[in-house]
PDB file of C-alpha atoms in Angstrom:
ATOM      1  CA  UNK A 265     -35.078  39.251   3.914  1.00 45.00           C
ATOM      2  CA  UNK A 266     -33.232  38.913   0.887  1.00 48.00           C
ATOM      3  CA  UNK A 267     -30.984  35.838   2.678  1.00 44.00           C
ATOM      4  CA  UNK A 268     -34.683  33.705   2.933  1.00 42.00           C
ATOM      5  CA  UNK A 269     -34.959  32.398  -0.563  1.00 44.00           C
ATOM      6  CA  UNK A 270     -31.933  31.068  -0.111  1.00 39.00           C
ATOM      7  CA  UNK A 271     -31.805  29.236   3.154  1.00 39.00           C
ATOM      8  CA  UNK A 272     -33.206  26.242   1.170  1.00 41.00           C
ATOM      9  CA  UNK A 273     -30.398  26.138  -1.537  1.00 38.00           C
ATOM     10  CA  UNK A 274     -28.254  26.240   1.471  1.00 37.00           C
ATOM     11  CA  UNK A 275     -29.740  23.181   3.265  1.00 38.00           C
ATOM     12  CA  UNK A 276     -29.895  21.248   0.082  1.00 37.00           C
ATOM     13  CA  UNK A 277     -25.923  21.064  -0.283  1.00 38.00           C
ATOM     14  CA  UNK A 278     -25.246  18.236   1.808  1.00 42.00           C
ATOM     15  CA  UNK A 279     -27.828  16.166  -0.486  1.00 42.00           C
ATOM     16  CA  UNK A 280     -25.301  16.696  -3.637  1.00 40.00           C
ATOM     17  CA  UNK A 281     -22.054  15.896  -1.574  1.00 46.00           C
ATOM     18  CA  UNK A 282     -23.966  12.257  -0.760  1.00 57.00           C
ATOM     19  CA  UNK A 283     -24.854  11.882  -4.325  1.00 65.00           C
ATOM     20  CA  UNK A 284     -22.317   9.319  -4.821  1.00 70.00           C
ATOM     21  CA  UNK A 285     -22.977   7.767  -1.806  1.00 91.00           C
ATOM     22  CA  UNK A 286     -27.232   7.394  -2.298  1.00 95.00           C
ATOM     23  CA  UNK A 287     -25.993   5.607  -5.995  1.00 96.00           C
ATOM     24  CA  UNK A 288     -24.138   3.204  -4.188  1.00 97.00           C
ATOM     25  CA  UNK A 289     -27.046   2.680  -2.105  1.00 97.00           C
ATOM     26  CA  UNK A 290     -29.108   1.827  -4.780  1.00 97.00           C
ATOM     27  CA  UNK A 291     -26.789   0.045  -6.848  1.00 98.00           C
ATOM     28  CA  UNK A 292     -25.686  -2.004  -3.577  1.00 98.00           C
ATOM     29  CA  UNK A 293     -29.739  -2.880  -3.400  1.00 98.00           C
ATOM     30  CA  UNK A 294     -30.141  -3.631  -6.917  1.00 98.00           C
ATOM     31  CA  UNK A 295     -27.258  -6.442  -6.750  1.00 98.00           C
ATOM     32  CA  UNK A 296     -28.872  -7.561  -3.550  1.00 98.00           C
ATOM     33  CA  UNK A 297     -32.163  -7.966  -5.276  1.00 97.00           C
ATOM     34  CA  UNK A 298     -30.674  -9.669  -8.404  1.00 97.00           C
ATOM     35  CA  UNK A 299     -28.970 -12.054  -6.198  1.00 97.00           C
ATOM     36  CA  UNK A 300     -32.439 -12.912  -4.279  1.00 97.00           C
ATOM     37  CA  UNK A 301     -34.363 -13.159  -7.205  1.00 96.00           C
ATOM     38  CA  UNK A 302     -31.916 -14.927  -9.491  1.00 96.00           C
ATOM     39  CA  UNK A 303     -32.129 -12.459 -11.948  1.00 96.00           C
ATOM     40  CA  UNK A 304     -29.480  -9.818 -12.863  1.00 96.00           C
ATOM     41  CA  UNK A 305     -31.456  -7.747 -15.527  1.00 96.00           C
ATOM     42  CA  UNK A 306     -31.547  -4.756 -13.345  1.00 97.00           C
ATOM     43  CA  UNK A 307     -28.413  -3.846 -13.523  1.00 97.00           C
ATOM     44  CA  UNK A 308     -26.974  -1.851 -16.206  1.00 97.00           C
ATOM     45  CA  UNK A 309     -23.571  -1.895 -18.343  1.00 96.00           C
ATOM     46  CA  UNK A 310     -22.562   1.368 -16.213  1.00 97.00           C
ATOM     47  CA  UNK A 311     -23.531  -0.179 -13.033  1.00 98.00           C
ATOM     48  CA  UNK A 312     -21.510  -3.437 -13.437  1.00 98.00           C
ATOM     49  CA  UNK A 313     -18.706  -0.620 -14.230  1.00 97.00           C
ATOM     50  CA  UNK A 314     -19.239   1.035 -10.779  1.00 98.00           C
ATOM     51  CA  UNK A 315     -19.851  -2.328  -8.788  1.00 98.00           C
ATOM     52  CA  UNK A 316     -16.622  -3.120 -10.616  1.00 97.00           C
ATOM     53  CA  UNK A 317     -15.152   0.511  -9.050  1.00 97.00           C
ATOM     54  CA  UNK A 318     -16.437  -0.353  -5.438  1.00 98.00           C
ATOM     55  CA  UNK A 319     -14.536  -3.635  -5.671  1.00 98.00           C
ATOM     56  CA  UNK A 320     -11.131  -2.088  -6.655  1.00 98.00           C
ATOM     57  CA  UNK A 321     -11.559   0.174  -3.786  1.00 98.00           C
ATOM     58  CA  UNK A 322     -11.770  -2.023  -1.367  1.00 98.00           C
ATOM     59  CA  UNK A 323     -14.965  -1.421   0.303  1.00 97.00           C
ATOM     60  CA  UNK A 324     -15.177  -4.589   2.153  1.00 97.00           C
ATOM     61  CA  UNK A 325     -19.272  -4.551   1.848  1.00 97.00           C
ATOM     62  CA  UNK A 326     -18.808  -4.931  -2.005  1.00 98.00           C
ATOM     63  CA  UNK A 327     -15.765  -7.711  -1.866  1.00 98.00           C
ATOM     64  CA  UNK A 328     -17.898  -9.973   0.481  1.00 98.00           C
ATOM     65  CA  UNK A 329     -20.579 -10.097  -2.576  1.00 98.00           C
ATOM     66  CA  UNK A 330     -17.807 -11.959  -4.403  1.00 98.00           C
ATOM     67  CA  UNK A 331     -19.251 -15.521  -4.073  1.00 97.00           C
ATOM     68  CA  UNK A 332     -22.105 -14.360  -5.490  1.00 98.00           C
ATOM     69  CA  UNK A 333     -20.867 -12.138  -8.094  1.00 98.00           C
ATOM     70  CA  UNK A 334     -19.319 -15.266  -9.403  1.00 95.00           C
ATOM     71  CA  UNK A 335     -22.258 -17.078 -10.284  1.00 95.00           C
ATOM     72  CA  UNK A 336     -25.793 -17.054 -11.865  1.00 95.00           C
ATOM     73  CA  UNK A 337     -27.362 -14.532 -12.031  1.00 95.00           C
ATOM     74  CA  UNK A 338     -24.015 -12.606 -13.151  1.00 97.00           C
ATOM     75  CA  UNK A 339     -22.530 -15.271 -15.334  1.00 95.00           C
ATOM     76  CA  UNK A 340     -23.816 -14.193 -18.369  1.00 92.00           C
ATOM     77  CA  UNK A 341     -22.449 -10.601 -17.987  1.00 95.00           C
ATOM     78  CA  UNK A 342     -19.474 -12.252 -19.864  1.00 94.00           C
ATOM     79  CA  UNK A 343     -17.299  -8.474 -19.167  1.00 93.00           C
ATOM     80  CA  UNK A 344     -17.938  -8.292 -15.728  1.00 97.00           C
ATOM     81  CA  UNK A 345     -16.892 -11.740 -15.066  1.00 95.00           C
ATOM     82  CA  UNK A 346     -13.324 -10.951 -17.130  1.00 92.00           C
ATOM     83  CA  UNK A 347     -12.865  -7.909 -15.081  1.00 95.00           C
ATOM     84  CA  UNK A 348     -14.388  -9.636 -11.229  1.00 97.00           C
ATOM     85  CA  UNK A 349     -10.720 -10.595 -10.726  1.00 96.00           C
ATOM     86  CA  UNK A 350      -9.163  -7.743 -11.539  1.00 97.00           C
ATOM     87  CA  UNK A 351     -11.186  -6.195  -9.352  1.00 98.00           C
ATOM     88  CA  UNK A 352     -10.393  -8.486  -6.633  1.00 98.00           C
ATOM     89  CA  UNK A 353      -6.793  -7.633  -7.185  1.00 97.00           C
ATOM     90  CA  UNK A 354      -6.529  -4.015  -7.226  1.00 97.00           C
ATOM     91  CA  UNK A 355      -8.679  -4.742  -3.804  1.00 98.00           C
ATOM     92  CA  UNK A 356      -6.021  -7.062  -2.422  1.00 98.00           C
ATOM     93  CA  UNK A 357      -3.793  -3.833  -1.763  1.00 97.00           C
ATOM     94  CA  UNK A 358      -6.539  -1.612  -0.605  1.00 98.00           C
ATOM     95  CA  UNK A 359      -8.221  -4.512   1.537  1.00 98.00           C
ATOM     96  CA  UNK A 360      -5.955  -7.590   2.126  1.00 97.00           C
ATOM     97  CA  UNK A 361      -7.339  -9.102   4.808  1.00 96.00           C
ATOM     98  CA  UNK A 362     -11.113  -8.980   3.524  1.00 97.00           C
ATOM     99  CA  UNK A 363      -9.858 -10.400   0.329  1.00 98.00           C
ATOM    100  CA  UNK A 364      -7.839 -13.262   1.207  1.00 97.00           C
ATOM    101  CA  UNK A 365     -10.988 -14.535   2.603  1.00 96.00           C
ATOM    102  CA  UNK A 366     -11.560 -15.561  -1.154  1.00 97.00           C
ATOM    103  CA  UNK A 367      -8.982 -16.966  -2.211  1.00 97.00           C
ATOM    104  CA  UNK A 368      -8.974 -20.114  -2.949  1.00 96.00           C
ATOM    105  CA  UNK A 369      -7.611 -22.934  -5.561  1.00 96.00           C
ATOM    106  CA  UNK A 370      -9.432 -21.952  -7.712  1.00 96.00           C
ATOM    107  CA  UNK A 371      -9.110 -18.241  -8.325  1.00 96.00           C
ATOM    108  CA  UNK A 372      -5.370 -17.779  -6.209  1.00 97.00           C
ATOM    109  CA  UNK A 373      -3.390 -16.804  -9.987  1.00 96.00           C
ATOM    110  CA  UNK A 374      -6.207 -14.578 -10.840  1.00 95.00           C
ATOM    111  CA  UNK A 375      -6.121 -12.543  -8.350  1.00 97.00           C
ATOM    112  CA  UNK A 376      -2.763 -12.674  -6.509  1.00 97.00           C
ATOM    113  CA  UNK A 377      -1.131 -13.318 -10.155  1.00 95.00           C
ATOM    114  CA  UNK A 378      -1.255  -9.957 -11.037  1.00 93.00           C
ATOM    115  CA  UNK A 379      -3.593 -10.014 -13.527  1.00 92.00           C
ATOM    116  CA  UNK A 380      -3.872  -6.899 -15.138  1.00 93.00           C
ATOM    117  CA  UNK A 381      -4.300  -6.594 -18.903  1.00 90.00           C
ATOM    118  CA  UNK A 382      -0.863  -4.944 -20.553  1.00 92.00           C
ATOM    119  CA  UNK A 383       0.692  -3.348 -17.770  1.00 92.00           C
ATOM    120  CA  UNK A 384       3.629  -1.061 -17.612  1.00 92.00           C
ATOM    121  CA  UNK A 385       6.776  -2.379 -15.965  1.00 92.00           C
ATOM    122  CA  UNK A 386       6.234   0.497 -13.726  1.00 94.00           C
ATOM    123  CA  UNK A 387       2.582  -0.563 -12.958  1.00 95.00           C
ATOM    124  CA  UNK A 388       3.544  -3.791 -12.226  1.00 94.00           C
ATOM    125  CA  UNK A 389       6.197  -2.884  -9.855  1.00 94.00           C
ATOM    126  CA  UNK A 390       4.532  -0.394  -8.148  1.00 96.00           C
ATOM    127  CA  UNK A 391       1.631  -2.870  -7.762  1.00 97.00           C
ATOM    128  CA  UNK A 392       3.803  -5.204  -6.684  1.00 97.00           C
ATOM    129  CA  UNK A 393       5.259  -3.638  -4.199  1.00 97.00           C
ATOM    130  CA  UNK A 394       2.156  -1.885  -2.972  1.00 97.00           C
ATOM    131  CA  UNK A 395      -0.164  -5.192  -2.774  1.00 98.00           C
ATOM    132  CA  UNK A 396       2.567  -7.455  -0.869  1.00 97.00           C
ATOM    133  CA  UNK A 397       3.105  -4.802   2.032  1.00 97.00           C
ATOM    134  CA  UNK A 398      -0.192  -4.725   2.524  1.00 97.00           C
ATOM    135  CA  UNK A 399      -0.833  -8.581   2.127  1.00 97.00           C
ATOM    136  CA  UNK A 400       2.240  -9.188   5.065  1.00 96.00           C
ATOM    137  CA  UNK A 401       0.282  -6.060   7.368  1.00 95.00           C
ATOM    138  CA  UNK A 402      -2.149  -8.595   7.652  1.00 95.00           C
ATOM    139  CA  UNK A 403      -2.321 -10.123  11.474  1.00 91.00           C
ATOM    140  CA  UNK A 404      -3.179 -13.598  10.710  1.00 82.00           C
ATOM    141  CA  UNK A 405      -1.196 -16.300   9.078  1.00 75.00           C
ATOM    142  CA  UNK A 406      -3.486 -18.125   6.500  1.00 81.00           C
ATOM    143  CA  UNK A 407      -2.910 -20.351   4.155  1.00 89.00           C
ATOM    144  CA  UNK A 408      -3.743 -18.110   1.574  1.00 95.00           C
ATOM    145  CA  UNK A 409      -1.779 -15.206   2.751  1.00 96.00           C
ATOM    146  CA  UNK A 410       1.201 -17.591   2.134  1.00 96.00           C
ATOM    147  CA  UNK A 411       0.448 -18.682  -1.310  1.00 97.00           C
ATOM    148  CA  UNK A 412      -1.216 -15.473  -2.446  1.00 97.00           C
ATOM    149  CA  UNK A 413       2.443 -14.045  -2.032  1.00 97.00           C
ATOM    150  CA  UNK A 414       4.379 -17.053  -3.189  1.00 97.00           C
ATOM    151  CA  UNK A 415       1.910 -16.745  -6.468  1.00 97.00           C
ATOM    152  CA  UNK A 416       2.780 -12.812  -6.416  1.00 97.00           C
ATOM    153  CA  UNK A 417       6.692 -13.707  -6.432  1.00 97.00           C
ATOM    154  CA  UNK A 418       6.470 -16.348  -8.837  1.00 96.00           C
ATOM    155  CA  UNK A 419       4.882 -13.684 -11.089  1.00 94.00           C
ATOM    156  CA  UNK A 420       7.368 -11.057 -10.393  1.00 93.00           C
ATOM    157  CA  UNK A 421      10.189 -13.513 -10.877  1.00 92.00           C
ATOM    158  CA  UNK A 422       9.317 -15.030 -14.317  1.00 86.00           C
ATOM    159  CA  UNK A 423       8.478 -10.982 -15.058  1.00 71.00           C
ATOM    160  CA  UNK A 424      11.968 -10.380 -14.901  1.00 66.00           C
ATOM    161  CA  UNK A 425      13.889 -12.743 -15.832  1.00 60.00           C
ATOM    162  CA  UNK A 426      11.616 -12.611 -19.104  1.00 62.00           C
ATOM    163  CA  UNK A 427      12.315  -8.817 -19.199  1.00 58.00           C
ATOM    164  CA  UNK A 428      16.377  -9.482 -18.898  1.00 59.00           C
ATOM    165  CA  UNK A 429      15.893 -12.086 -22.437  1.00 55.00           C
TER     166      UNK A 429
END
């Protein structure tokens, strides 16, 4: 009898371990909702933060909001535009093919530049060498696979040779 009072603690555990998940959820909805009603006030400073988070990762739900992310209603959230791309990158290595499905002209030496804001050498390699094996484990030749590397080269190149001055 003394185990009863317990049994619901017990049963409540798996709630906390999907904690992260269920904020997801509703920040996922809440971006969803701003996008349909043109109107981004919803979301908060640490939301942007963790929508910024879900990107990096690579969750392929997240990346596909891109276009949208891009424009009004998320333009004037001048910080989380700066960062979008960033984000985008640090995706590229954890989701390449999902990615490359945004690149375009337009936005090809923000994210496959390596745009990261004062880097270590080491970070950069590492990154580097990271994001291109998983760009060239990608199945299908695109366009953008192509240049997305070329840009990633070009970057690494002029890296070095301004390291060696």
């Amino acid at each position: 009898m003394k185990w009863l009072p317990l049994i619901p603690l017990f049963f409540s555990f798996p709630c906390f371990s999907d904690t992260s998940s269920l904020k997801e959820q509703q920040i996922y909805s809440k971006v969803t909702t701003a996008i349909s009603m043109g109107n981004s006030k919803i979301i908060s400073e640490n939301e942007y933060e963790d929508i910024s988070g879900y990107i990096s990762e690579g969750q392929q739900r997240w990346i596909k909001l891109y276009p949208n992310l891009n424009k009004k209603p998320f333009l004037r959230v001048t910080y989380f535009q700066e960062g979008l791309n960033i984000s985008m990158a640090y995706a590229l290595s954890e989701n390449p093919s999902e990615v490359l499905n945004f690149v375009n002209e337009r936005n090809i030496n923000f994210i496959c530049g390596i745009p990261f804001i004062e880097p270590t050498q080491d970070e950069i390699k590492k990154y580097y060498s990271k994001t291109r094996a998983a760009i060239m484990s990608v199945n299908s030749d695109t366009i953008w696979k192509d240049k997305c590397l070329t840009t990633m080269d070009k970057v690494i190149a002029s890296d070095i040779s301004s390291a060696e001055e």
